[in-house]
Amino acid sequence: MVLFKKIDIIFLDIEMPVLSGFELISAIPDQSKAKIIIVSAHEKYALKAFRYPVFDFLKKPVSIADIRECLNKIEKQTSSNNHHEISDNILFVNRQDKTIFIDITQI
């Protein structure tokens, strides 16, 4: 079982092989603080997505600018004193199990 309390952000497609993204959202416990971002090629899901506890909807193909804007919205909503925007100085490192964001000005 996944511990949703420890997850900050979920990027989720709607059309998946075993269950739909909406079915997965419904399985996430209400007390989860995870921000759910739907990533789909189909605009037809956008209105339905916001009937669920979805933070944002990104249409495929998704650009780095789209992701940056979404992450900045999350940052603005979740932090008041420690706000910092995702800038062009961010290096995205994709691994099989996660994506790492590195601020190259801090290297």
mmCIF file of N, CA and C in Angstrom:
data_model
loop_
_atom_site.group_PDB
_atom_site.id
_atom_site.type_symbol
_atom_site.label_atom_id
_atom_site.label_comp_id
_atom_site.label_asym_id
_atom_site.label_seq_id
_atom_site.Cartn_x
_atom_site.Cartn_y
_atom_site.Cartn_z
ATOM 1 N N MET A 1 0.841 -1.197 0.000
ATOM 2 C CA MET A 1 0.000 0.000 0.000
ATOM 3 C C MET A 1 0.876 1.247 0.000
ATOM 4 N N VAL A 2 0.505 2.201 -0.789
ATOM 5 C CA VAL A 2 1.237 3.464 -0.882
ATOM 6 C C VAL A 2 0.808 4.362 0.273
ATOM 7 N N LEU A 3 1.762 5.008 0.903
ATOM 8 C CA LEU A 3 1.461 5.934 1.986
ATOM 9 C C LEU A 3 1.307 7.331 1.416
ATOM 10 N N PHE A 4 0.078 7.710 1.099
ATOM 11 C CA PHE A 4 -0.184 8.972 0.429
ATOM 12 C C PHE A 4 0.106 10.181 1.299
ATOM 13 N N LYS A 5 0.185 10.011 2.606
ATOM 14 C CA LYS A 5 0.477 11.141 3.487
ATOM 15 C C LYS A 5 1.867 11.701 3.227
ATOM 16 N N LYS A 6 2.786 10.875 2.717
ATOM 17 C CA LYS A 6 4.164 11.301 2.521
ATOM 18 C C LYS A 6 4.434 11.789 1.096
ATOM 19 N N ILE A 7 3.432 11.795 0.260
ATOM 20 C CA ILE A 7 3.607 12.211 -1.128
ATOM 21 C C ILE A 7 3.183 13.673 -1.259
ATOM 22 N N ASP A 8 4.044 14.484 -1.878
ATOM 23 C CA ASP A 8 3.741 15.904 -2.046
ATOM 24 C C ASP A 8 2.978 16.187 -3.335
ATOM 25 N N ILE A 9 3.428 15.589 -4.436
ATOM 26 C CA ILE A 9 2.848 15.874 -5.757
ATOM 27 C C ILE A 9 2.669 14.565 -6.514
ATOM 28 N N ILE A 10 1.515 14.432 -7.166
ATOM 29 C CA ILE A 10 1.244 13.274 -8.015
ATOM 30 C C ILE A 10 0.937 13.783 -9.420
ATOM 31 N N PHE A 11 1.761 13.407 -10.386
ATOM 32 C CA PHE A 11 1.475 13.681 -11.793
ATOM 33 C C PHE A 11 0.796 12.430 -12.326
ATOM 34 N N LEU A 12 -0.423 12.575 -12.846
ATOM 35 C CA LEU A 12 -1.248 11.417 -13.144
ATOM 36 C C LEU A 12 -1.924 11.547 -14.499
ATOM 37 N N ASP A 13 -1.815 10.508 -15.307
ATOM 38 C CA ASP A 13 -2.555 10.443 -16.570
ATOM 39 C C ASP A 13 -3.936 9.876 -16.261
ATOM 40 N N ILE A 14 -4.870 10.042 -17.172
ATOM 41 C CA ILE A 14 -6.216 9.506 -16.981
ATOM 42 C C ILE A 14 -6.341 8.124 -17.596
ATOM 43 N N GLU A 15 -5.872 7.982 -18.824
ATOM 44 C CA GLU A 15 -5.989 6.703 -19.519
ATOM 45 C C GLU A 15 -4.781 5.832 -19.199
ATOM 46 N N MET A 16 -5.033 4.818 -18.350
ATOM 47 C CA MET A 16 -3.993 3.891 -17.946
ATOM 48 C C MET A 16 -4.526 2.474 -18.132
ATOM 49 N N PRO A 17 -3.638 1.477 -18.214
ATOM 50 C CA PRO A 17 -4.066 0.122 -18.556
ATOM 51 C C PRO A 17 -4.979 -0.574 -17.536
ATOM 52 N N VAL A 18 -4.706 -0.467 -16.255
ATOM 53 C CA VAL A 18 -5.446 -1.247 -15.273
ATOM 54 C C VAL A 18 -6.656 -0.500 -14.720
ATOM 55 N N LEU A 19 -6.465 0.755 -14.337
ATOM 56 C CA LEU A 19 -7.565 1.578 -13.853
ATOM 57 C C LEU A 19 -7.372 2.992 -14.353
ATOM 58 N N SER A 20 -8.432 3.751 -14.361
ATOM 59 C CA SER A 20 -8.316 5.122 -14.860
ATOM 60 C C SER A 20 -7.717 6.018 -13.780
ATOM 61 N N GLY A 21 -7.223 7.157 -14.201
ATOM 62 C CA GLY A 21 -6.704 8.125 -13.247
ATOM 63 C C GLY A 21 -7.764 8.560 -12.254
ATOM 64 N N PHE A 22 -9.028 8.666 -12.722
ATOM 65 C CA PHE A 22 -10.113 9.045 -11.819
ATOM 66 C C PHE A 22 -10.363 7.973 -10.757
ATOM 67 N N GLU A 23 -10.235 6.708 -11.146
ATOM 68 C CA GLU A 23 -10.379 5.625 -10.169
ATOM 69 C C GLU A 23 -9.252 5.683 -9.141
ATOM 70 N N LEU A 24 -8.051 6.001 -9.604
ATOM 71 C CA LEU A 24 -6.919 6.108 -8.682
ATOM 72 C C LEU A 24 -7.106 7.285 -7.725
ATOM 73 N N ILE A 25 -7.556 8.418 -8.246
ATOM 74 C CA ILE A 25 -7.815 9.586 -7.384
ATOM 75 C C ILE A 25 -8.826 9.221 -6.306
ATOM 76 N N SER A 26 -9.863 8.490 -6.696
ATOM 77 C CA SER A 26 -10.892 8.094 -5.723
ATOM 78 C C SER A 26 -10.334 7.179 -4.645
ATOM 79 N N ALA A 27 -9.256 6.473 -4.930
ATOM 80 C CA ALA A 27 -8.647 5.567 -3.958
ATOM 81 C C ALA A 27 -7.685 6.270 -3.005
ATOM 82 N N ILE A 28 -7.334 7.512 -3.296
ATOM 83 C CA ILE A 28 -6.418 8.265 -2.441
ATOM 84 C C ILE A 28 -7.178 8.729 -1.199
ATOM 85 N N PRO A 29 -6.651 8.464 -0.016
ATOM 86 C CA PRO A 29 -7.351 8.868 1.210
ATOM 87 C C PRO A 29 -7.597 10.378 1.268
ATOM 88 N N ASP A 30 -8.729 10.757 1.850
ATOM 89 C CA ASP A 30 -9.099 12.174 1.954
ATOM 90 C C ASP A 30 -8.082 12.994 2.729
ATOM 91 N N GLN A 31 -7.405 12.392 3.682
ATOM 92 C CA GLN A 31 -6.459 13.140 4.509
ATOM 93 C C GLN A 31 -5.120 13.379 3.801
ATOM 94 N N SER A 32 -4.965 12.854 2.604
ATOM 95 C CA SER A 32 -3.730 13.060 1.854
ATOM 96 C C SER A 32 -3.559 14.534 1.515
ATOM 97 N N LYS A 33 -2.345 15.009 1.666
ATOM 98 C CA LYS A 33 -2.029 16.402 1.337
ATOM 99 C C LYS A 33 -1.418 16.517 -0.061
ATOM 100 N N ALA A 34 -1.356 15.406 -0.785
ATOM 101 C CA ALA A 34 -0.716 15.391 -2.100
ATOM 102 C C ALA A 34 -1.458 16.292 -3.078
ATOM 103 N N LYS A 35 -0.705 17.061 -3.837
ATOM 104 C CA LYS A 35 -1.255 17.877 -4.918
ATOM 105 C C LYS A 35 -1.325 16.981 -6.153
ATOM 106 N N ILE A 36 -2.509 16.841 -6.719
ATOM 107 C CA ILE A 36 -2.693 15.984 -7.887
ATOM 108 C C ILE A 36 -2.730 16.854 -9.136
ATOM 109 N N ILE A 37 -1.850 16.552 -10.076
ATOM 110 C CA ILE A 37 -1.805 17.252 -11.360
ATOM 111 C C ILE A 37 -2.120 16.220 -12.433
ATOM 112 N N ILE A 38 -3.198 16.454 -13.154
ATOM 113 C CA ILE A 38 -3.570 15.577 -14.261
ATOM 114 C C ILE A 38 -2.747 15.989 -15.471
ATOM 115 N N VAL A 39 -2.154 15.003 -16.139
ATOM 116 C CA VAL A 39 -1.387 15.222 -17.363
ATOM 117 C C VAL A 39 -2.035 14.338 -18.421
ATOM 118 N N SER A 40 -2.701 14.979 -19.394
ATOM 119 C CA SER A 40 -3.446 14.203 -20.381
ATOM 120 C C SER A 40 -3.381 14.868 -21.744
ATOM 121 N N ALA A 41 -3.461 14.049 -22.767
ATOM 122 C CA ALA A 41 -3.517 14.559 -24.136
ATOM 123 C C ALA A 41 -4.946 14.938 -24.521
ATOM 124 N N HIS A 42 -5.893 14.607 -23.664
ATOM 125 C CA HIS A 42 -7.311 14.770 -24.003
ATOM 126 C C HIS A 42 -7.963 15.871 -23.174
ATOM 127 N N GLU A 43 -8.305 16.972 -23.828
ATOM 128 C CA GLU A 43 -8.953 18.092 -23.142
ATOM 129 C C GLU A 43 -10.321 17.715 -22.583
ATOM 130 N N LYS A 44 -10.921 16.671 -23.137
ATOM 131 C CA LYS A 44 -12.258 16.257 -22.694
ATOM 132 C C LYS A 44 -12.283 15.884 -21.210
ATOM 133 N N TYR A 45 -11.122 15.592 -20.631
ATOM 134 C CA TYR A 45 -11.055 15.227 -19.216
ATOM 135 C C TYR A 45 -10.880 16.435 -18.293
ATOM 136 N N ALA A 46 -10.617 17.590 -18.846
ATOM 137 C CA ALA A 46 -10.291 18.762 -18.014
ATOM 138 C C ALA A 46 -11.420 19.130 -17.063
ATOM 139 N N LEU A 47 -12.637 19.264 -17.560
ATOM 140 C CA LEU A 47 -13.746 19.649 -16.683
ATOM 141 C C LEU A 47 -14.040 18.572 -15.644
ATOM 142 N N LYS A 48 -14.023 17.330 -16.059
ATOM 143 C CA LYS A 48 -14.265 16.237 -15.112
ATOM 144 C C LYS A 48 -13.190 16.195 -14.036
ATOM 145 N N ALA A 49 -11.961 16.504 -14.417
ATOM 146 C CA ALA A 49 -10.845 16.453 -13.464
ATOM 147 C C ALA A 49 -11.087 17.356 -12.267
ATOM 148 N N PHE A 50 -11.698 18.494 -12.484
ATOM 149 C CA PHE A 50 -11.879 19.447 -11.394
ATOM 150 C C PHE A 50 -13.081 19.129 -10.512
ATOM 151 N N ARG A 51 -13.761 18.021 -10.791
ATOM 152 C CA ARG A 51 -14.766 17.496 -9.857
ATOM 153 C C ARG A 51 -14.082 16.686 -8.753
ATOM 154 N N TYR A 52 -12.814 16.448 -8.937
ATOM 155 C CA TYR A 52 -11.992 15.696 -7.993
ATOM 156 C C TYR A 52 -11.024 16.678 -7.322
ATOM 157 N N PRO A 53 -10.328 16.244 -6.275
ATOM 158 C CA PRO A 53 -9.376 17.149 -5.619
ATOM 159 C C PRO A 53 -8.081 17.302 -6.440
ATOM 160 N N VAL A 54 -8.222 17.917 -7.605
ATOM 161 C CA VAL A 54 -7.110 18.089 -8.536
ATOM 162 C C VAL A 54 -6.598 19.517 -8.435
ATOM 163 N N PHE A 55 -5.294 19.662 -8.360
ATOM 164 C CA PHE A 55 -4.676 20.988 -8.262
ATOM 165 C C PHE A 55 -4.567 21.667 -9.623
ATOM 166 N N ASP A 56 -4.199 20.892 -10.662
ATOM 167 C CA ASP A 56 -3.985 21.492 -11.980
ATOM 168 C C ASP A 56 -4.181 20.430 -13.059
ATOM 169 N N PHE A 57 -4.344 20.897 -14.285
ATOM 170 C CA PHE A 57 -4.489 20.028 -15.453
ATOM 171 C C PHE A 57 -3.492 20.507 -16.501
ATOM 172 N N LEU A 58 -2.591 19.623 -16.923
ATOM 173 C CA LEU A 58 -1.612 19.960 -17.951
ATOM 174 C C LEU A 58 -1.910 19.132 -19.193
ATOM 175 N N LYS A 59 -1.968 19.800 -20.338
ATOM 176 C CA LYS A 59 -2.254 19.108 -21.596
ATOM 177 C C LYS A 59 -0.948 18.684 -22.248
ATOM 178 N N LYS A 60 -0.911 17.407 -22.656
ATOM 179 C CA LYS A 60 0.255 16.879 -23.372
ATOM 180 C C LYS A 60 0.273 17.433 -24.782
ATOM 181 N N PRO A 61 1.410 17.640 -25.353
ATOM 182 C CA PRO A 61 2.730 17.470 -24.746
ATOM 183 C C PRO A 61 3.015 18.593 -23.745
ATOM 184 N N VAL A 62 3.600 18.220 -22.634
ATOM 185 C CA VAL A 62 3.883 19.167 -21.554
ATOM 186 C C VAL A 62 5.299 19.697 -21.719
ATOM 187 N N SER A 63 5.432 21.004 -21.599
ATOM 188 C CA SER A 63 6.759 21.622 -21.711
ATOM 189 C C SER A 63 7.355 21.841 -20.323
ATOM 190 N N ILE A 64 8.628 22.095 -20.286
ATOM 191 C CA ILE A 64 9.296 22.443 -19.021
ATOM 192 C C ILE A 64 8.661 23.699 -18.436
ATOM 193 N N ALA A 65 8.280 24.646 -19.291
ATOM 194 C CA ALA A 65 7.633 25.875 -18.817
ATOM 195 C C ALA A 65 6.299 25.565 -18.136
ATOM 196 N N ASP A 66 5.539 24.606 -18.676
ATOM 197 C CA ASP A 66 4.270 24.204 -18.052
ATOM 198 C C ASP A 66 4.509 23.626 -16.663
ATOM 199 N N ILE A 67 5.507 22.759 -16.554
ATOM 200 C CA ILE A 67 5.830 22.150 -15.268
ATOM 201 C C ILE A 67 6.311 23.210 -14.290
ATOM 202 N N ARG A 68 7.171 24.101 -14.758
ATOM 203 C CA ARG A 68 7.695 25.178 -13.912
ATOM 204 C C ARG A 68 6.551 26.041 -13.376
ATOM 205 N N GLU A 69 5.608 26.408 -14.248
ATOM 206 C CA GLU A 69 4.475 27.232 -13.838
ATOM 207 C C GLU A 69 3.615 26.504 -12.795
ATOM 208 N N CYS A 70 3.374 25.234 -13.024
ATOM 209 C CA CYS A 70 2.587 24.433 -12.083
ATOM 210 C C CYS A 70 3.286 24.349 -10.727
ATOM 211 N N LEU A 71 4.570 24.061 -10.726
ATOM 212 C CA LEU A 71 5.327 23.971 -9.472
ATOM 213 C C LEU A 71 5.379 25.314 -8.754
ATOM 214 N N ASN A 72 5.466 26.407 -9.508
ATOM 215 C CA ASN A 72 5.453 27.734 -8.889
ATOM 216 C C ASN A 72 4.107 28.009 -8.223
ATOM 217 N N LYS A 73 3.003 27.570 -8.842
ATOM 218 C CA LYS A 73 1.681 27.739 -8.236
ATOM 219 C C LYS A 73 1.586 26.955 -6.931
ATOM 220 N N ILE A 74 2.133 25.750 -6.939
ATOM 221 C CA ILE A 74 2.136 24.943 -5.715
ATOM 222 C C ILE A 74 2.970 25.632 -4.644
ATOM 223 N N GLU A 75 4.128 26.111 -5.028
ATOM 224 C CA GLU A 75 5.017 26.791 -4.078
ATOM 225 C C GLU A 75 4.343 28.028 -3.482
ATOM 226 N N LYS A 76 3.677 28.814 -4.319
ATOM 227 C CA LYS A 76 2.995 30.020 -3.831
ATOM 228 C C LYS A 76 1.887 29.663 -2.849
ATOM 229 N N GLN A 77 1.194 28.575 -3.115
ATOM 230 C CA GLN A 77 0.085 28.179 -2.253
ATOM 231 C C GLN A 77 0.563 27.586 -0.931
ATOM 232 N N THR A 78 1.681 26.896 -0.946
ATOM 233 C CA THR A 78 2.096 26.161 0.245
ATOM 234 C C THR A 78 3.093 26.887 1.138
ATOM 235 N N SER A 79 3.755 27.909 0.631
ATOM 236 C CA SER A 79 4.720 28.598 1.493
ATOM 237 C C SER A 79 4.516 30.097 1.421
ATOM 238 N N SER A 80 4.525 30.711 2.572
ATOM 239 C CA SER A 80 4.372 32.160 2.602
ATOM 240 C C SER A 80 5.700 32.861 2.842
ATOM 241 N N ASN A 81 6.515 32.344 3.739
ATOM 242 C CA ASN A 81 7.780 32.996 4.075
ATOM 243 C C ASN A 81 8.951 32.497 3.244
ATOM 244 N N ASN A 82 8.897 31.280 2.824
ATOM 245 C CA ASN A 82 10.035 30.652 2.163
ATOM 246 C C ASN A 82 9.833 30.543 0.664
ATOM 247 N N HIS A 83 9.170 31.494 0.062
ATOM 248 C CA HIS A 83 8.818 31.405 -1.360
ATOM 249 C C HIS A 83 10.033 31.583 -2.266
ATOM 250 N N HIS A 84 10.171 30.674 -3.210
ATOM 251 C CA HIS A 84 11.168 30.814 -4.257
ATOM 252 C C HIS A 84 10.601 30.183 -5.512
ATOM 253 N N GLU A 85 10.707 30.870 -6.626
ATOM 254 C CA GLU A 85 10.147 30.367 -7.871
ATOM 255 C C GLU A 85 11.099 29.399 -8.548
ATOM 256 N N ILE A 86 10.518 28.471 -9.300
ATOM 257 C CA ILE A 86 11.319 27.563 -10.110
ATOM 258 C C ILE A 86 11.797 28.376 -11.310
ATOM 259 N N SER A 87 13.081 28.577 -11.407
ATOM 260 C CA SER A 87 13.624 29.460 -12.431
ATOM 261 C C SER A 87 14.267 28.673 -13.558
ATOM 262 N N ASP A 88 14.871 29.403 -14.493
ATOM 263 C CA ASP A 88 15.587 28.769 -15.594
ATOM 264 C C ASP A 88 16.861 28.093 -15.117
ATOM 265 N N ASN A 89 17.234 28.317 -13.879
ATOM 266 C CA ASN A 89 18.449 27.729 -13.331
ATOM 267 C C ASN A 89 18.215 26.346 -12.729
ATOM 268 N N ILE A 90 17.053 25.772 -13.010
ATOM 269 C CA ILE A 90 16.729 24.461 -12.461
ATOM 270 C C ILE A 90 17.088 23.382 -13.469
ATOM 271 N N LEU A 91 17.809 22.387 -12.990
ATOM 272 C CA LEU A 91 18.170 21.230 -13.795
ATOM 273 C C LEU A 91 17.248 20.080 -13.385
ATOM 274 N N PHE A 92 16.553 19.478 -14.351
ATOM 275 C CA PHE A 92 15.658 18.359 -14.097
ATOM 276 C C PHE A 92 16.420 17.073 -14.393
ATOM 277 N N VAL A 93 16.498 16.190 -13.421
ATOM 278 C CA VAL A 93 17.157 14.903 -13.602
ATOM 279 C C VAL A 93 16.093 13.824 -13.441
ATOM 280 N N ASN A 94 15.800 13.113 -14.527
ATOM 281 C CA ASN A 94 14.802 12.050 -14.488
ATOM 282 C C ASN A 94 15.461 10.721 -14.215
ATOM 283 N N ARG A 95 14.926 10.022 -13.208
ATOM 284 C CA ARG A 95 15.330 8.657 -12.908
ATOM 285 C C ARG A 95 14.105 7.789 -13.056
ATOM 286 N N GLN A 96 14.287 6.495 -13.025
ATOM 287 C CA GLN A 96 13.140 5.604 -13.141
ATOM 288 C C GLN A 96 12.152 5.800 -12.004
ATOM 289 N N ASP A 97 12.650 6.061 -10.819
ATOM 290 C CA ASP A 97 11.782 6.133 -9.654
ATOM 291 C C ASP A 97 11.381 7.547 -9.243
ATOM 292 N N LYS A 98 12.055 8.576 -9.778
ATOM 293 C CA LYS A 98 11.702 9.946 -9.387
ATOM 294 C C LYS A 98 12.373 10.967 -10.300
ATOM 295 N N THR A 99 11.912 12.197 -10.194
ATOM 296 C CA THR A 99 12.532 13.327 -10.876
ATOM 297 C C THR A 99 13.155 14.210 -9.807
ATOM 298 N N ILE A 100 14.389 14.612 -10.023
ATOM 299 C CA ILE A 100 15.105 15.453 -9.071
ATOM 300 C C ILE A 100 15.265 16.839 -9.695
ATOM 301 N N PHE A 101 15.010 17.883 -8.909
ATOM 302 C CA PHE A 101 15.169 19.253 -9.343
ATOM 303 C C PHE A 101 16.393 19.826 -8.641
ATOM 304 N N ILE A 102 17.379 20.299 -9.405
ATOM 305 C CA ILE A 102 18.611 20.827 -8.827
ATOM 306 C C ILE A 102 18.765 22.279 -9.244
ATOM 307 N N ASP A 103 18.897 23.157 -8.267
ATOM 308 C CA ASP A 103 19.141 24.568 -8.533
ATOM 309 C C ASP A 103 20.633 24.722 -8.806
ATOM 310 N N ILE A 104 20.994 24.961 -10.062
ATOM 311 C CA ILE A 104 22.413 24.982 -10.422
ATOM 312 C C ILE A 104 23.158 26.172 -9.815
ATOM 313 N N THR A 105 22.442 27.179 -9.349
ATOM 314 C CA THR A 105 23.114 28.299 -8.690
ATOM 315 C C THR A 105 23.608 27.890 -7.298
ATOM 316 N N GLN A 106 23.109 26.783 -6.779
ATOM 317 C CA GLN A 106 23.504 26.304 -5.446
ATOM 318 C C GLN A 106 24.637 25.282 -5.512
ATOM 319 N N ILE A 107 25.116 24.992 -6.717
ATOM 320 C CA ILE A 107 26.195 24.000 -6.882
ATOM 321 C C ILE A 107 27.538 24.672 -6.701
#
